[in-house]
Amino acid sequence: MRKIIFIVGIFVIYFCIASMVEADIVVSNQAKVCRDIICENSEIINFNISENDSFFIDKEKGLSGKVWGGGLGWITFNPSDGGVSFADDTTGLLKGTALSETSGVINFSVTGQKVIVDPTTGEWNGWAWASGPYGGWIKFDCNDPSSCVRTTWRNESEVENSMTLVKKESEKGPSSISIFFKRIKEIFITIINNFFNSFENLFDGTKYLTLNTRDIMSYSF
């Protein structure tokens, strides 16, 4: 009975770790629209767009193109009235407004808040405000994989600061946390394999002993 409980426990831990690793890999390049303090049931803004709807960052011209905002519809970063650009490209600080097709203006320079595109990592951090019926605070924070946006813009050279298409998180590779859990996953797989190999060897040994005992008893009689 204890062996059965042990096996079940191993499988439960294995699948929990596997799901944690998968969460970190799959949920990428998206921001959350929070409508309460704990940010439950948040709307998702998807930055994993196709090349047909490209989103670009340019040091001089600012941000252009569209991303998909769920209930916010298509969000345009360079509308005819407004636009998002760099207030300071050395720090990656953004300013200006984008436009949601269903909810109106999205402000990237709200008083008391800010959104920064890290010039060395491309990670977005901060809060923007979306007005209108589907609006709320838009969270950018790569400490939370479910609200992590990472773009390829870097303030390192004129070549890299030219128009740059958003890349998927998967193209960058897994995070250190993901690698850590993957290694734990591999350890558990090794433990499970060793356990079943030992069990199989025990079964073979028992079978061999039983057959030999039967043969000896048959010979004796």
Coordinates of N, CA and C in Angstrom, one line a residue, residues 20-118:
M20 N 3.7 23.8 -14.3 CA 4.4 25.1 -14.0 C 5.3 25.5 -15.1
V21 N 6.1 24.5 -15.6 CA 7.0 24.8 -16.7 C 6.2 25.2 -17.9
E22 N 5.1 24.5 -18.3 CA 4.4 24.8 -19.4 C 3.8 26.2 -19.3
A23 N 3.3 26.6 -18.1 CA 2.7 28.0 -17.9 C 3.7 29.1 -18.3
D24 N 4.9 28.9 -17.8 CA 5.9 29.9 -18.1 C 6.3 30.0 -19.5
I25 N 6.2 28.9 -20.3 CA 6.6 28.9 -21.7 C 5.5 29.5 -22.6
V26 N 4.2 29.0 -22.3 CA 3.1 29.3 -23.2 C 2.6 30.8 -23.0
V27 N 2.5 31.2 -21.8 CA 2.0 32.6 -21.5 C 3.1 33.5 -21.7
S28 N 3.1 34.3 -22.8 CA 4.2 35.1 -23.2 C 3.8 36.3 -24.0
N29 N 4.5 37.4 -23.9 CA 4.2 38.6 -24.7 C 2.8 39.0 -24.7
Q30 N 2.3 39.2 -23.5 CA 0.9 39.7 -23.3 C 0.9 40.6 -22.1
A31 N 0.0 41.5 -22.1 CA -0.3 42.4 -21.0 C -1.7 42.1 -20.5
K32 N -2.0 42.5 -19.3 CA -3.3 42.3 -18.7 C -4.0 43.6 -18.4
V33 N -5.3 43.7 -18.6 CA -6.1 44.8 -18.3 C -6.8 44.5 -17.0
C34 N -6.4 45.2 -15.9 CA -6.9 45.0 -14.6 C -8.0 45.9 -14.2
R35 N -9.1 45.3 -13.7 CA -10.3 46.1 -13.4 C -10.5 46.1 -11.9
D36 N -9.7 45.4 -11.1 CA -9.7 45.5 -9.7 C -8.3 45.3 -9.1
I37 N -8.2 45.4 -7.8 CA -6.9 45.4 -7.2 C -6.1 44.1 -7.4
I38 N -6.8 43.0 -7.3 CA -6.2 41.7 -7.4 C -6.1 41.2 -8.9
C39 N -6.7 42.0 -9.8 CA -6.5 41.7 -11.2 C -7.1 40.3 -11.6
E40 N -8.2 40.0 -11.1 CA -8.8 38.7 -11.5 C -9.7 38.9 -12.8
N41 N -9.9 37.9 -13.5 CA -10.7 37.9 -14.8 C -10.2 39.0 -15.7
S42 N -8.9 39.2 -15.8 CA -8.4 40.3 -16.6 C -8.5 40.1 -18.1
E43 N -8.6 41.2 -18.8 CA -8.6 41.1 -20.3 C -7.1 40.9 -20.7
I44 N -6.9 40.2 -21.8 CA -5.5 40.0 -22.3 C -5.3 40.8 -23.6
I45 N -4.1 41.5 -23.6 CA -3.6 42.2 -24.8 C -2.5 41.4 -25.3
N46 N -2.7 40.9 -26.5 CA -1.8 39.9 -27.1 C -0.8 40.6 -28.1
F47 N 0.5 40.6 -27.7 CA 1.6 41.2 -28.5 C 2.2 40.1 -29.4
N48 N 1.7 38.9 -29.4 CA 2.2 37.8 -30.3 C 1.4 37.9 -31.6
I49 N 1.7 38.9 -32.4 CA 1.0 39.1 -33.6 C 1.7 38.6 -34.8
S50 N 1.0 38.4 -35.9 CA 1.6 37.9 -37.1 C 2.3 39.1 -37.9
E51 N 3.1 38.7 -38.9 CA 3.8 39.7 -39.6 C 2.8 40.6 -40.5
N52 N 1.6 40.1 -40.7 CA 0.6 40.8 -41.5 C 0.1 42.0 -40.7
D53 N 0.2 41.9 -39.4 CA -0.3 43.0 -38.5 C 0.9 43.4 -37.6
S54 N 2.0 43.8 -38.3 CA 3.2 44.1 -37.6 C 3.2 45.2 -36.6
F55 N 3.9 45.1 -35.5 CA 4.1 46.1 -34.5 C 5.5 46.5 -34.4
F56 N 5.8 47.8 -34.6 CA 7.2 48.2 -34.7 C 7.5 49.3 -33.6
I57 N 8.8 49.3 -33.3 CA 9.4 50.3 -32.4 C 10.5 51.0 -33.1
D58 N 10.5 52.3 -33.2 CA 11.5 53.1 -33.8 C 12.0 54.2 -32.9
K59 N 13.3 54.4 -32.8 CA 13.8 55.3 -31.8 C 13.3 56.7 -32.1
E60 N 13.2 57.1 -33.3 CA 12.8 58.5 -33.7 C 11.3 58.7 -33.8
K61 N 10.7 57.7 -34.6 CA 9.3 57.8 -34.9 C 8.4 57.3 -33.9
G62 N 8.9 56.5 -32.9 CA 8.0 55.9 -31.9 C 7.5 54.6 -32.2
L63 N 6.3 54.3 -31.7 CA 5.7 53.0 -31.9 C 4.6 53.0 -33.0
S64 N 4.5 52.0 -33.7 CA 3.5 51.9 -34.8 C 3.0 50.5 -35.0
G65 N 1.8 50.4 -35.6 CA 1.2 49.1 -35.8 C 0.1 48.8 -34.8
K66 N -0.3 47.6 -34.8 CA -1.5 47.2 -33.9 C -1.2 45.9 -33.2
V67 N -1.9 45.8 -32.0 CA -1.9 44.5 -31.2 C -3.3 44.2 -30.9
W68 N -3.6 43.0 -30.6 CA -5.0 42.6 -30.3 C -5.3 42.6 -28.8
G69 N -6.4 43.3 -28.5 CA -6.7 43.6 -27.1 C -8.0 42.9 -26.6
G70 N -8.5 41.8 -27.2 CA -9.7 41.1 -26.8 C -10.8 42.1 -26.8
G71 N -11.4 42.4 -25.6 CA -12.6 43.3 -25.6 C -12.2 44.7 -26.0
L72 N -11.0 45.0 -26.0 CA -10.5 46.4 -26.5 C -10.4 46.4 -28.0
G73 N -10.5 45.3 -28.6 CA -10.4 45.2 -30.1 C -8.9 45.5 -30.5
W74 N -8.8 45.9 -31.7 CA -7.4 46.2 -32.2 C -6.9 47.5 -31.5
I75 N -5.7 47.5 -31.0 CA -5.1 48.7 -30.4 C -4.1 49.3 -31.3
T76 N -4.3 50.5 -31.8 CA -3.4 51.1 -32.7 C -2.4 52.1 -32.0
F77 N -1.1 51.9 -32.2 CA -0.2 52.7 -31.5 C 0.2 54.0 -32.2
N78 N -0.2 54.1 -33.4 CA 0.1 55.4 -34.2 C -1.2 55.9 -34.9
P79 N -2.3 56.2 -34.1 CA -3.5 56.7 -34.7 C -3.3 58.1 -35.2
S80 N -4.2 58.5 -36.1 CA -4.0 59.9 -36.7 C -4.1 61.0 -35.6
D81 N -4.8 60.7 -34.6 CA -4.9 61.7 -33.5 C -4.2 61.1 -32.3
G82 N -2.9 61.4 -32.1 CA -2.2 60.8 -31.0 C -1.0 60.0 -31.4
G83 N -0.7 59.0 -30.6 CA 0.5 58.2 -30.9 C 1.4 58.0 -29.7
V84 N 2.1 56.9 -29.7 CA 3.0 56.6 -28.6 C 4.4 56.7 -29.1
S85 N 5.3 57.4 -28.3 CA 6.7 57.5 -28.7 C 7.5 57.6 -27.4
F86 N 8.8 57.8 -27.6 CA 9.7 57.8 -26.4 C 9.8 59.2 -25.9
A87 N 9.5 59.3 -24.6 CA 9.8 60.6 -23.9 C 11.3 60.7 -23.6
D88 N 11.9 59.5 -23.4 CA 13.4 59.4 -23.2 C 13.9 58.1 -23.7
D89 N 14.5 58.0 -24.8 CA 14.9 56.7 -25.4 C 16.1 56.1 -24.7
T90 N 16.8 56.9 -23.8 CA 17.9 56.4 -23.1 C 17.4 55.5 -21.9
T91 N 16.3 55.8 -21.4 CA 15.7 55.0 -20.4 C 14.5 54.1 -20.9
G92 N 14.0 54.4 -22.1 CA 12.9 53.6 -22.6 C 11.6 54.1 -22.2
L93 N 11.5 55.3 -21.5 CA 10.2 55.9 -21.0 C 9.3 56.3 -22.2
L94 N 8.1 55.8 -22.1 CA 7.1 56.1 -23.2 C 6.2 57.3 -22.8
K95 N 5.6 57.9 -23.8 CA 4.6 58.9 -23.6 C 3.6 58.8 -24.7
G96 N 2.4 59.5 -24.5 CA 1.4 59.6 -25.6 C 0.3 58.6 -25.4
T97 N -0.5 58.5 -26.4 CA -1.7 57.7 -26.4 C -1.9 56.8 -27.6
A98 N -2.4 55.6 -27.3 CA -2.8 54.6 -28.3 C -4.3 54.7 -28.4
L99 N -4.9 53.9 -29.4 CA -6.3 54.0 -29.5 C -6.9 52.6 -29.7
S100 N -7.9 52.3 -28.8 CA -8.6 51.1 -28.8 C -9.9 51.3 -29.7
E101 N -10.1 50.3 -30.6 CA -11.3 50.5 -31.5 C -12.6 50.3 -30.8
T102 N -12.7 49.8 -29.6 CA -14.0 49.7 -28.9 C -14.1 50.5 -27.6
S103 N -12.9 51.0 -27.1 CA -12.9 51.6 -25.8 C -12.3 53.0 -25.7
G104 N -11.7 53.4 -26.8 CA -11.1 54.8 -26.9 C -9.7 54.9 -26.5
V105 N -9.3 56.0 -25.9 CA -7.9 56.3 -25.7 C -7.2 55.4 -24.6
I106 N -6.0 55.1 -24.9 CA -5.1 54.4 -23.9 C -3.9 55.3 -23.7
N107 N -3.8 55.7 -22.4 CA -2.8 56.7 -22.0 C -1.5 56.0 -21.5
F108 N -0.4 56.3 -22.1 CA 0.9 55.7 -21.6 C 1.7 56.7 -20.8
S109 N 1.1 57.8 -20.5 CA 1.8 58.8 -19.7 C 0.9 59.4 -18.6
V110 N 0.2 58.5 -17.9 CA -0.7 58.9 -16.8 C 0.1 59.6 -15.7
T111 N -0.5 60.6 -15.1 CA 0.2 61.3 -14.0 C 0.4 60.3 -12.9
G112 N 1.6 60.2 -12.4 CA 1.9 59.3 -11.3 C 2.3 57.9 -11.7
Q113 N 2.1 57.6 -13.0 CA 2.4 56.2 -13.5 C 3.3 56.4 -14.8
K114 N 3.9 55.3 -15.2 CA 4.7 55.3 -16.4 C 4.9 53.9 -17.0
V115 N 5.2 53.9 -18.2 CA 5.6 52.6 -18.9 C 6.9 52.7 -19.5
I116 N 7.8 51.8 -19.2 CA 9.2 51.8 -19.7 C 9.5 50.6 -20.5
V117 N 10.1 50.7 -21.6 CA 10.7 49.6 -22.4 C 12.1 49.5 -22.1
D118 N 12.5 48.6 -21.3 CA 13.9 48.5 -20.8 C 14.9 48.5 -22.0

